[in-house]
């Protein structure tokens, strides 16, 4: 078996950290807990990410990057059903491939805006709104539907992660799309 690349190792660390940050919060997640989860020494992990704050920043940056990539796919589309479907399909693929990132996305929706985690994760919510082509602060009804759609995709993918098949992203996207009421 070939050795994992630097990128594969970093991806594994960031995915595990995202899951733990979403589940336990930034304060309650130690570098040692992340190292134990991925099977590396704390020293080895700190060699790649020198501080817990650097790791936190890298996780948030990765999550935002992935959502922006999804948003870039729809930049030319007007806000509406077609754009919503493409964004939800991209997020469903992310949910299956990287459930930790989607757990972090979900926790960004649940965090108190003034809390430490809420402030750190606010950029994720802003990036999601941009991907959907919305200003979710001005349309409460739309904000509720988008939140419900994201929640449906995230919760279903996390709760059933051990039972998902190759058609799961399409099915998850349809569930989210139905929640939007199109």
Tab-separated table of C-alpha atoms in Angstrom:
chain	number	residue	atom	x	y	z
A	1	UNK	CA	0.000	0.000	0.000
A	2	UNK	CA	1.509	3.374	-0.984
A	3	UNK	CA	2.118	5.924	1.705
A	4	UNK	CA	-0.467	8.685	1.912
A	5	UNK	CA	0.525	12.004	0.391
A	6	UNK	CA	0.919	15.154	2.461
A	7	UNK	CA	-2.398	16.359	1.057
A	8	UNK	CA	-4.169	13.118	2.002
A	9	UNK	CA	-2.795	13.330	5.544
A	10	UNK	CA	-3.867	16.959	5.870
A	11	UNK	CA	-7.315	16.108	4.472
A	12	UNK	CA	-7.726	13.329	7.040
A	13	UNK	CA	-6.676	15.621	9.889
A	14	UNK	CA	-8.955	18.462	8.757
A	15	UNK	CA	-11.945	16.146	8.326
A	16	UNK	CA	-11.471	14.634	11.801
A	17	UNK	CA	-10.941	18.063	13.356
A	18	UNK	CA	-14.073	19.420	11.647
A	19	UNK	CA	-16.117	16.553	13.059
A	20	UNK	CA	-14.726	17.025	16.568
A	21	UNK	CA	-15.082	20.821	16.484
A	22	UNK	CA	-18.696	20.439	15.367
A	23	UNK	CA	-19.450	17.884	18.048
A	24	UNK	CA	-17.552	19.284	21.029
A	25	UNK	CA	-16.792	22.903	20.129
A	26	UNK	CA	-13.409	24.522	19.691
A	27	UNK	CA	-12.698	24.976	23.400
A	28	UNK	CA	-13.508	21.392	24.324
A	29	UNK	CA	-11.580	19.768	21.479
A	30	UNK	CA	-7.939	19.217	22.327
A	31	UNK	CA	-5.103	18.693	19.885
A	32	UNK	CA	-4.516	15.348	21.609
A	33	UNK	CA	-8.109	14.268	20.910
A	34	UNK	CA	-7.687	15.111	17.220
A	35	UNK	CA	-4.330	13.306	17.090
A	36	UNK	CA	-5.847	10.237	18.739
A	37	UNK	CA	-8.745	10.239	16.281
A	38	UNK	CA	-6.471	10.214	13.228
A	39	UNK	CA	-3.853	7.930	14.773
A	40	UNK	CA	-0.991	10.418	14.826
A	41	UNK	CA	1.074	11.667	17.701
A	42	UNK	CA	0.301	15.100	19.079
A	43	UNK	CA	3.823	16.140	18.077
A	44	UNK	CA	3.265	14.884	14.529
A	45	UNK	CA	-0.003	16.770	14.254
A	46	UNK	CA	1.575	19.960	15.618
A	47	UNK	CA	4.320	19.604	13.027
A	48	UNK	CA	1.637	19.975	10.326
A	49	UNK	CA	-0.517	22.525	12.170
A	50	UNK	CA	1.615	24.396	14.756
A	51	UNK	CA	-1.278	25.431	17.041
A	52	UNK	CA	-4.864	24.499	17.719
A	53	UNK	CA	-5.840	27.917	16.379
A	54	UNK	CA	-3.973	27.222	13.116
A	55	UNK	CA	-5.868	23.950	12.819
A	56	UNK	CA	-9.177	25.690	13.545
A	57	UNK	CA	-8.427	28.288	10.874
A	58	UNK	CA	-7.457	25.594	8.359
A	59	UNK	CA	-10.691	23.678	9.023
A	60	UNK	CA	-12.887	26.754	8.587
A	61	UNK	CA	-10.945	27.823	5.493
A	62	UNK	CA	-11.390	24.360	3.962
A	63	UNK	CA	-15.123	24.328	4.672
A	64	UNK	CA	-15.535	27.810	3.181
A	65	UNK	CA	-13.417	26.833	0.159
A	66	UNK	CA	-15.615	23.818	-0.530
A	67	UNK	CA	-18.808	25.850	-0.271
A	68	UNK	CA	-17.291	28.560	-2.498
A	69	UNK	CA	-16.402	25.895	-5.059
A	70	UNK	CA	-20.049	24.841	-5.077
A	71	UNK	CA	-21.078	28.484	-5.363
A	72	UNK	CA	-18.679	29.027	-8.267
A	73	UNK	CA	-20.506	26.305	-10.186
A	74	UNK	CA	-23.699	28.370	-10.028
A	75	UNK	CA	-22.363	31.922	-10.205
A	76	UNK	CA	-23.883	32.460	-13.655
A	77	UNK	CA	-27.305	31.155	-12.615
A	78	UNK	CA	-29.937	33.482	-11.173
A	79	UNK	CA	-31.256	32.726	-7.696
A	80	UNK	CA	-34.041	30.200	-8.001
A	81	UNK	CA	-34.886	26.515	-8.354
A	82	UNK	CA	-32.104	25.528	-10.780
A	83	UNK	CA	-29.420	27.211	-8.688
A	84	UNK	CA	-30.841	25.682	-5.504
A	85	UNK	CA	-30.721	22.193	-7.021
A	86	UNK	CA	-27.082	22.547	-8.115
A	87	UNK	CA	-25.994	23.934	-4.729
A	88	UNK	CA	-27.817	21.183	-2.833
A	89	UNK	CA	-26.322	18.529	-5.101
A	90	UNK	CA	-22.831	19.878	-4.416
A	91	UNK	CA	-23.482	19.963	-0.680
A	92	UNK	CA	-24.911	16.430	-0.778
A	93	UNK	CA	-21.723	15.170	-2.441
A	94	UNK	CA	-19.718	16.972	0.250
A	95	UNK	CA	-21.929	15.410	2.938
A	96	UNK	CA	-21.187	11.904	1.713
A	97	UNK	CA	-17.468	12.463	1.102
A	98	UNK	CA	-16.692	14.609	4.143
A	99	UNK	CA	-19.318	14.314	6.857
A	100	UNK	CA	-17.154	16.225	9.336
A	101	UNK	CA	-17.244	19.328	7.161
A	102	UNK	CA	-21.011	19.074	6.868
A	103	UNK	CA	-21.312	18.616	10.637
A	104	UNK	CA	-19.311	21.834	11.009
A	105	UNK	CA	-21.578	23.548	8.481
A	106	UNK	CA	-24.597	22.423	10.506
A	107	UNK	CA	-23.053	23.617	13.767
A	108	UNK	CA	-22.429	27.015	12.145
A	109	UNK	CA	-26.190	27.300	11.660
A	110	UNK	CA	-26.860	26.411	15.289
A	111	UNK	CA	-24.203	28.526	17.000
A	112	UNK	CA	-25.091	31.682	18.853
A	113	UNK	CA	-23.768	34.563	16.719
A	114	UNK	CA	-22.051	36.213	19.689
A	115	UNK	CA	-20.383	33.034	20.920
A	116	UNK	CA	-16.774	32.207	20.123
A	117	UNK	CA	-17.758	29.428	17.745
A	118	UNK	CA	-20.540	31.534	16.244
A	119	UNK	CA	-18.133	34.322	15.367
A	120	UNK	CA	-15.584	31.901	13.945
A	121	UNK	CA	-18.193	30.098	11.853
A	122	UNK	CA	-20.125	33.164	10.658
A	123	UNK	CA	-18.148	33.167	7.419
A	124	UNK	CA	-19.520	29.695	6.618
A	125	UNK	CA	-23.087	30.980	6.862
A	126	UNK	CA	-22.257	33.998	4.711
A	127	UNK	CA	-20.652	31.761	2.093
A	128	UNK	CA	-23.721	29.500	2.053
A	129	UNK	CA	-26.039	32.461	1.520
A	130	UNK	CA	-23.874	33.611	-1.382
A	131	UNK	CA	-23.954	30.126	-2.927
A	132	UNK	CA	-27.748	30.157	-2.811
A	133	UNK	CA	-27.768	33.715	-4.195
A	134	UNK	CA	-29.636	35.021	-1.186
A	135	UNK	CA	-29.562	37.621	1.509
A	136	UNK	CA	-31.091	35.374	4.131
A	137	UNK	CA	-31.356	38.266	6.590
A	138	UNK	CA	-34.046	40.003	4.527
A	139	UNK	CA	-36.336	37.059	3.730
A	140	UNK	CA	-37.178	35.057	6.834
A	141	UNK	CA	-39.368	32.597	4.949
A	142	UNK	CA	-36.571	31.801	2.489
A	143	UNK	CA	-34.054	31.585	5.341
A	144	UNK	CA	-36.259	29.010	7.067
A	145	UNK	CA	-36.585	26.928	3.897
A	146	UNK	CA	-32.845	27.044	3.129
A	147	UNK	CA	-32.014	26.153	6.728
A	148	UNK	CA	-34.501	23.270	6.600
A	149	UNK	CA	-33.014	22.016	3.340
A	150	UNK	CA	-29.461	22.186	4.672
A	151	UNK	CA	-30.534	20.572	7.922
A	152	UNK	CA	-32.258	17.747	6.061
A	153	UNK	CA	-29.173	17.018	3.949
A	154	UNK	CA	-26.754	17.326	6.868
A	155	UNK	CA	-28.727	15.374	9.462
A	156	UNK	CA	-29.707	12.582	7.067
A	157	UNK	CA	-26.122	12.169	5.847
A	158	UNK	CA	-24.689	12.175	9.368
A	159	UNK	CA	-27.328	9.917	10.902
A	160	UNK	CA	-27.197	7.385	8.084
A	161	UNK	CA	-23.527	7.660	7.075
A	162	UNK	CA	-22.925	3.926	7.514
A	163	UNK	CA	-25.868	3.063	5.249
A	164	UNK	CA	-25.339	5.438	2.326
A	165	UNK	CA	-24.981	3.993	-1.163
A	166	UNK	CA	-23.590	5.451	-4.377
A	167	UNK	CA	-26.905	7.113	-5.194
A	168	UNK	CA	-26.992	8.865	-1.808
A	169	UNK	CA	-25.902	12.331	-3.019
A	170	UNK	CA	-28.746	12.494	-5.548
A	171	UNK	CA	-31.261	11.269	-2.975
A	172	UNK	CA	-29.990	13.692	-0.321
A	173	UNK	CA	-30.169	16.586	-2.791
A	174	UNK	CA	-33.783	15.682	-3.625
A	175	UNK	CA	-34.683	15.645	0.071
A	176	UNK	CA	-33.146	19.080	0.513
A	177	UNK	CA	-34.784	20.374	-2.655
A	178	UNK	CA	-38.203	19.201	-1.455
A	179	UNK	CA	-37.691	21.147	1.771
A	180	UNK	CA	-37.291	24.325	-0.297
A	181	UNK	CA	-40.849	23.973	-1.578
A	182	UNK	CA	-40.067	24.196	-5.303
